Tab-separated table of C-alpha atoms and ligand atoms in Angstrom:
chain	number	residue	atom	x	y	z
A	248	UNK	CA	-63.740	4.946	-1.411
A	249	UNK	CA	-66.469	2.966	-2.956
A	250	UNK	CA	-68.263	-0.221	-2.047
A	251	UNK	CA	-66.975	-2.032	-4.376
A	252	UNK	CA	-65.098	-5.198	-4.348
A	253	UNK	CA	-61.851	-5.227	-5.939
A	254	UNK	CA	-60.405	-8.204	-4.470
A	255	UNK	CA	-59.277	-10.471	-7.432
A	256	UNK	CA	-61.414	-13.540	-8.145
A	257	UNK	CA	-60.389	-17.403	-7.269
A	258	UNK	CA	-62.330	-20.341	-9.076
A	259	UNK	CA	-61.319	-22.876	-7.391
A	260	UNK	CA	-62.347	-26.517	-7.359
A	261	UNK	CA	-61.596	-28.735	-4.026
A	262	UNK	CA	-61.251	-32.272	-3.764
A	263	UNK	CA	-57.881	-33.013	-4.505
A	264	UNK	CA	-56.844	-29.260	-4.917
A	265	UNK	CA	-57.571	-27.674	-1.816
A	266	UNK	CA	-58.058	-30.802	0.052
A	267	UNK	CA	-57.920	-34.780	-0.034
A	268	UNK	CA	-59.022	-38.339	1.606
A	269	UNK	CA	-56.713	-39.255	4.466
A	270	UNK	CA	-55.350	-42.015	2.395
A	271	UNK	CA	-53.942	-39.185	-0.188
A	272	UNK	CA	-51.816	-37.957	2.748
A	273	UNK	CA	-47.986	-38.132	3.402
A	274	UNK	CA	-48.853	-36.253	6.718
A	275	UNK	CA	-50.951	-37.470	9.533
A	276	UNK	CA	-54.495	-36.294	9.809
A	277	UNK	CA	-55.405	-33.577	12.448
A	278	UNK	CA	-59.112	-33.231	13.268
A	279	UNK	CA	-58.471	-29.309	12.987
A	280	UNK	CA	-58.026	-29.377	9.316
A	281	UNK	CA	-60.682	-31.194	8.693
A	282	UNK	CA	-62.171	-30.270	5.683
A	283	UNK	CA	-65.146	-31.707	4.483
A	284	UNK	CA	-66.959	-34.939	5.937
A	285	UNK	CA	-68.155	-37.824	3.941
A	286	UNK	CA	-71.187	-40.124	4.265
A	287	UNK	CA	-69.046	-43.109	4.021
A	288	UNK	CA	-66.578	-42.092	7.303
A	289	UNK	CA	-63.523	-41.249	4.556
A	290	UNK	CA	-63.774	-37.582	5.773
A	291	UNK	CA	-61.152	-35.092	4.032
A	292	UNK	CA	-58.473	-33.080	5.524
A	293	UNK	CA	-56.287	-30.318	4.433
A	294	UNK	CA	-52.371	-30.582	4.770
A	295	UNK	CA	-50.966	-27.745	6.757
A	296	UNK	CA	-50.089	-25.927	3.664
A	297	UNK	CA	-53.381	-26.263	2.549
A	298	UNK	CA	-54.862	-24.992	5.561
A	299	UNK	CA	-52.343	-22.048	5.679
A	300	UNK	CA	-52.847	-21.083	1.876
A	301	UNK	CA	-56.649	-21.455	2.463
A	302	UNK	CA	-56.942	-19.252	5.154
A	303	UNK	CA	-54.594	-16.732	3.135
A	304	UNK	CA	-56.772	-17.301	-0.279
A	305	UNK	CA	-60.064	-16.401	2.008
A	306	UNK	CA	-58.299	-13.255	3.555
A	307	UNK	CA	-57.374	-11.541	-0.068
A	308	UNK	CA	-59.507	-13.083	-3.092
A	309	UNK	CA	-63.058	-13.302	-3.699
A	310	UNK	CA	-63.089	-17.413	-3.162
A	311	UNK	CA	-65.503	-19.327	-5.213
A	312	UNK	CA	-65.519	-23.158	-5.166
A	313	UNK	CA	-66.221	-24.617	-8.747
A	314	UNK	CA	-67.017	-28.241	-7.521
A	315	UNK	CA	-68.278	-31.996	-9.010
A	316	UNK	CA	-69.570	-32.257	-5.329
A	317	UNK	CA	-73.518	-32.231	-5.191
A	318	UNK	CA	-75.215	-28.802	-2.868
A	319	UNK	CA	-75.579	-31.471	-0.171
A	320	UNK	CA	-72.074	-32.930	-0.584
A	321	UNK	CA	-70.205	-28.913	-0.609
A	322	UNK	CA	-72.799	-28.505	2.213
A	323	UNK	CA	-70.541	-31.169	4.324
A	324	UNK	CA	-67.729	-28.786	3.667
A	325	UNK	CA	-66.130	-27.015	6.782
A	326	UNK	CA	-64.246	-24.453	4.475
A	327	UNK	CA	-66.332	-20.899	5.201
A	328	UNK	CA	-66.846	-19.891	1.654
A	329	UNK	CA	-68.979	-16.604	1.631
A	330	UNK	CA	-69.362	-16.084	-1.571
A	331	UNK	CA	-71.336	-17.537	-4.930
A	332	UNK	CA	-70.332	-21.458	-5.071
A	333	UNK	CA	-70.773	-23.481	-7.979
A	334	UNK	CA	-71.618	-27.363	-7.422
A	335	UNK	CA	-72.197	-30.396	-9.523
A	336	UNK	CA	-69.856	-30.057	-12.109
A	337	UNK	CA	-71.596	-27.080	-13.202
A	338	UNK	CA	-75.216	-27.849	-13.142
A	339	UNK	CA	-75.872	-25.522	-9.948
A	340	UNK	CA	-74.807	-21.871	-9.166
A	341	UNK	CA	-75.747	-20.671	-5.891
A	342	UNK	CA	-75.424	-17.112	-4.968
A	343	UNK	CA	-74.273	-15.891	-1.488
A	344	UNK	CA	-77.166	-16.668	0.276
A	345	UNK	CA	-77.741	-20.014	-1.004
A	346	UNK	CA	-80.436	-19.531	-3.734
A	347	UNK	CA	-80.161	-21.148	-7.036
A	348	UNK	CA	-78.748	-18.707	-9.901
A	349	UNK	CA	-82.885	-19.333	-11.567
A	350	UNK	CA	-81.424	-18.548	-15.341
A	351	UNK	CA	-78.913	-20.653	-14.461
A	352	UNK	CA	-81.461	-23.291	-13.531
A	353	UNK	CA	-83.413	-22.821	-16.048
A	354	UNK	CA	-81.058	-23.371	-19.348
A	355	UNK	CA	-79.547	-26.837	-17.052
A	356	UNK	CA	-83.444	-28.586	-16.801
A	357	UNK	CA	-83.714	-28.017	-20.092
A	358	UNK	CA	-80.029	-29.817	-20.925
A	359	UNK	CA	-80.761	-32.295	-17.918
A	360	UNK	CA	-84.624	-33.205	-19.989
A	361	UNK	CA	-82.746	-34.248	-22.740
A	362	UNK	CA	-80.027	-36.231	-20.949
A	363	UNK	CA	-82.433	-38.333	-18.886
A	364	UNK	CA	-82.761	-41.145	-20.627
A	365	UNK	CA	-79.066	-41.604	-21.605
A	366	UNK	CA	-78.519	-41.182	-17.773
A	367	UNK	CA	-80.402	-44.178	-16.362
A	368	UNK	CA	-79.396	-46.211	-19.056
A	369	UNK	CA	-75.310	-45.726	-17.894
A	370	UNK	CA	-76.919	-46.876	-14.395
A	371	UNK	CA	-78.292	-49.760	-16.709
A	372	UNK	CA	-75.186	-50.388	-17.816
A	373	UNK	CA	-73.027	-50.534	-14.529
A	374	UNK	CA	-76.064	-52.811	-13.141
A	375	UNK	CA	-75.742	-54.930	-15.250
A	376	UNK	CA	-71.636	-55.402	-15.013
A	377	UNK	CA	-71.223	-55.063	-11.397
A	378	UNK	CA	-72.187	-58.241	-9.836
A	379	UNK	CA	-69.501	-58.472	-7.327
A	380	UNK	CA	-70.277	-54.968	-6.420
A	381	UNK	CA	-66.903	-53.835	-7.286
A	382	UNK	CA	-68.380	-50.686	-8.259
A	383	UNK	CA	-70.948	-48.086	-6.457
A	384	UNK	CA	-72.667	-45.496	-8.444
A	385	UNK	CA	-75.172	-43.162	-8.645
A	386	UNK	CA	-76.724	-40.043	-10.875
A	387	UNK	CA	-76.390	-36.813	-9.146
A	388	UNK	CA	-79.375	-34.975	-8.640
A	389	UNK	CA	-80.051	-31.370	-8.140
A	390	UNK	CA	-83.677	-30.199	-7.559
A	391	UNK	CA	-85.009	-33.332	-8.784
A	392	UNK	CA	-83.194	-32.972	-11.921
A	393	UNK	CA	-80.782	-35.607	-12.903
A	394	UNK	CA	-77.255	-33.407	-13.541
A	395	UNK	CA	-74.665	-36.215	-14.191
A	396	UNK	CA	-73.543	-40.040	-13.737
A	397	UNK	CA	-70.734	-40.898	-11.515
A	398	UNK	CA	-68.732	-44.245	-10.865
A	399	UNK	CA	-66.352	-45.424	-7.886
A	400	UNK	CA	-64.731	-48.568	-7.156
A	401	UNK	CA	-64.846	-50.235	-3.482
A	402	UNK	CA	-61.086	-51.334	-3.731
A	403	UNK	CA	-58.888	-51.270	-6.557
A	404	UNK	CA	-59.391	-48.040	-8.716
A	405	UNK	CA	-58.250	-49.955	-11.851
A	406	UNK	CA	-61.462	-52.001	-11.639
A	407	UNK	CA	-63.026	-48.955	-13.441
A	408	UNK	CA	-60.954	-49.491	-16.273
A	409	UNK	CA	-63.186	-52.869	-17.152
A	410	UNK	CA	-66.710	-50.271	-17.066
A	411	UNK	CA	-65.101	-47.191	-18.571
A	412	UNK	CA	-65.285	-48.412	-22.487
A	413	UNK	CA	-69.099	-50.096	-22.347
A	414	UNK	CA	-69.980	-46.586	-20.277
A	415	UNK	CA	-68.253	-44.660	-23.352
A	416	UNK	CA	-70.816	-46.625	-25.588
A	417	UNK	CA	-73.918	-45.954	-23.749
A	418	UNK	CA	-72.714	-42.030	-23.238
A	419	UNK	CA	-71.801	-41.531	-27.063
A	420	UNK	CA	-70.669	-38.519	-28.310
A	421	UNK	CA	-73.355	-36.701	-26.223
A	422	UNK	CA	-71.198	-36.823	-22.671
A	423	UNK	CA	-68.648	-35.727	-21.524
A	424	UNK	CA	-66.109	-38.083	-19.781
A	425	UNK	CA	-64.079	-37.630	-16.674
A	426	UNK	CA	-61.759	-39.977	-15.462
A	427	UNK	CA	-58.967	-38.862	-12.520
A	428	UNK	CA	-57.927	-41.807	-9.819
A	429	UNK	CA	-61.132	-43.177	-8.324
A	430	UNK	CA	-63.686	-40.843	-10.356
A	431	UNK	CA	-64.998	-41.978	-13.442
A	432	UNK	CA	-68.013	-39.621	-14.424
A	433	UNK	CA	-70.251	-38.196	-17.443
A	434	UNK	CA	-71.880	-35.040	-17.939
A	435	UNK	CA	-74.038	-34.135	-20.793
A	436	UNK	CA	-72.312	-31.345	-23.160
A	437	UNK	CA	-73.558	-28.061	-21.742
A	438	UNK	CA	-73.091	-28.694	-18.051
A	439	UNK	CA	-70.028	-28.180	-17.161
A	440	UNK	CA	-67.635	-26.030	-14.903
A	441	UNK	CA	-66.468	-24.066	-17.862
A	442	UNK	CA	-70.069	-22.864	-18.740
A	443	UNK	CA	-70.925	-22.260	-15.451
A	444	UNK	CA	-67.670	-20.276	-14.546
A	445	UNK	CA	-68.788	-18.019	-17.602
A	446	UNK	CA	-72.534	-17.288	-16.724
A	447	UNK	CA	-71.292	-16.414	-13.374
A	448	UNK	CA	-69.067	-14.463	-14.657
A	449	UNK	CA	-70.597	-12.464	-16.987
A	450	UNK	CA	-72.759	-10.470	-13.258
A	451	UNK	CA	-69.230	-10.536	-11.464
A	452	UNK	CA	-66.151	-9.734	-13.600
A	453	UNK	CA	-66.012	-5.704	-13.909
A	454	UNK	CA	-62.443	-5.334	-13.941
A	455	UNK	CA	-61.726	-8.379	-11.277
A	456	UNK	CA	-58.659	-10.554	-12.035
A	457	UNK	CA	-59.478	-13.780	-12.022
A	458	UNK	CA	-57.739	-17.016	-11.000
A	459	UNK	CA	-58.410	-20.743	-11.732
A	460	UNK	CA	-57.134	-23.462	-9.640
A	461	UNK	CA	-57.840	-26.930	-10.412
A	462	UNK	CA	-56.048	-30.466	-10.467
A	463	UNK	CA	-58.338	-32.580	-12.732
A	464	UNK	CA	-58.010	-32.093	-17.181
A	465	UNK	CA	-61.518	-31.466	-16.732
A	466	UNK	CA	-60.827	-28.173	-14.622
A	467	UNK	CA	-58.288	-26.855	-17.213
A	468	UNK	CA	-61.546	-25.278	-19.278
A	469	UNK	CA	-62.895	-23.324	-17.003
A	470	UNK	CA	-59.056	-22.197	-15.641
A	471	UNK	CA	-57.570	-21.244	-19.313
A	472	UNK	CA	-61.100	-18.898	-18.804
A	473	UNK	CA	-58.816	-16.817	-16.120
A	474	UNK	CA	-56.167	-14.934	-16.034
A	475	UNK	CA	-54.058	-16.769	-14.386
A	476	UNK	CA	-54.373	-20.723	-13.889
A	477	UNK	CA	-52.822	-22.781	-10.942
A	478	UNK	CA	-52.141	-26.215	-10.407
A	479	UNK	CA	-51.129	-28.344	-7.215
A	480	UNK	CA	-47.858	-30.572	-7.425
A	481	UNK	CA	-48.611	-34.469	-8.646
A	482	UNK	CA	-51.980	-33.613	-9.690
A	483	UNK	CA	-53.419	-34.673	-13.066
A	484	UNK	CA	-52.878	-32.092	-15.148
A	485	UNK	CA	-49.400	-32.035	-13.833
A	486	UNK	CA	-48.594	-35.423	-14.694
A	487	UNK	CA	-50.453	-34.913	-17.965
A	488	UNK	CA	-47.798	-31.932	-18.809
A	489	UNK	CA	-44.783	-34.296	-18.411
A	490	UNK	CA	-43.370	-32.628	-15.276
A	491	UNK	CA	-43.751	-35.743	-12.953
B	775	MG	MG1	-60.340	-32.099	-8.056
């Protein structure tokens, strides 16, 4: 027997796929599936499906998280991924031992130069419309490189609804717009978990099948990129296909 690795392949993203918020929960909490922790105290857990069908997903694929979460915010994650991980909606790859995929790197500065300005002025934007600070918000940085914009309300997620045309302005035809429960985000064209999925691929494939699990529209690129593509009950792109 060879070396090599024929275990299929799992992309996977996580927040609302693998695991959620407490509040997202028909089940109580339990500090053992705990999942990832948050800055803010609204730490995520996994049901005990989750947790069982994690622990399964570990044992027999090749698991690699394909995240919007920052390095530092998939840091805060408790699930042992061993493998490559992708992070920021794209703009990071970061091989097994947690160095930055440097081609990678390099083609996203050059994306995340351009973007820049059209970045700070969406944080102009929300500045400027969120005097009861409805809203918190912030550009995602990797590296000192700004990756992509991201918007959350502090109560009510239909108070994004207000923000999300003016942003749509500012971002123009050069972003690309997320919107799923209390996420509203933009990510300049080229960064995204689609692209990234297929640089990575392109070093790990060989004759892997390869699965794509996601609950947002915005994962369903980088899924339809597999062989296979899985979706969690209620989610997004359920709803989206009519079936709830
Ligand atoms: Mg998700």
């Amino acid at each position: 027997m060879s070396g090599v690795d024929i275990r299929p392949i799992l992309y996977t993203d996580l927040d609302d796929t693998l695991f959620q918020t407490a509040r997202k929960m028909s089940e109580p909490v339990s500090e053992t599936r705990l999942a990832a922790i948050a800055t803010n105290g609204h730490h995520s857990y996994m049901t005990e499906t989750q947790e069982r069908m994690t622990r399964w997903l570990l044992e027999t694929m090749r698991v690699i998280p394909v995240t919007a979460r920052s390095t530092e915010a998939l840091a805060r994650c408790r699930i042992p991924f061993q493998g490559w991980k992708i992070a920021a909606n794209g703009g990071v790859i970061l091989s097994p031992e947690g160095t930055r995929d440097p081609n990678w790197s390099a083609h996203v500065s050059t994306l995340s130069a351009k973007a820049r300005v059209r970045l700070e002025a969406l944080e102009t934007a929300v500045h400027s419309n969120n005097r009861e600070r409805r809203l918190r918000h912030w550009i995602v940085v990797e590296d000192g490189l700004p990756i992509y914009f991201c918007v959350k309300s502090n109560g009510d997620e239909a108070w994004l609804d207000a923000i999300e045309e003016p942003l749509r302005n500012v971002a123009g035809d050069a972003f690309q717009c997320h919107r799923n429960g209390n996420n509203l985000s933009f990510t300049p064209h080229g960064i995204s978990k689609l692209q990234a999925v297929l640089h990575l691929d392109e070093r790990l494939r060989g004759e892997a099948l390869r699965f794509g699990m996601g609950d947002s529209l915005t994962d369903l690129p980088f899924m339809a990129a597999c062989t296979m593509m899985m979706i969690p009950p209620g989610s997004q792109i359920d709803t989206a296909i009519g079936r709830t």
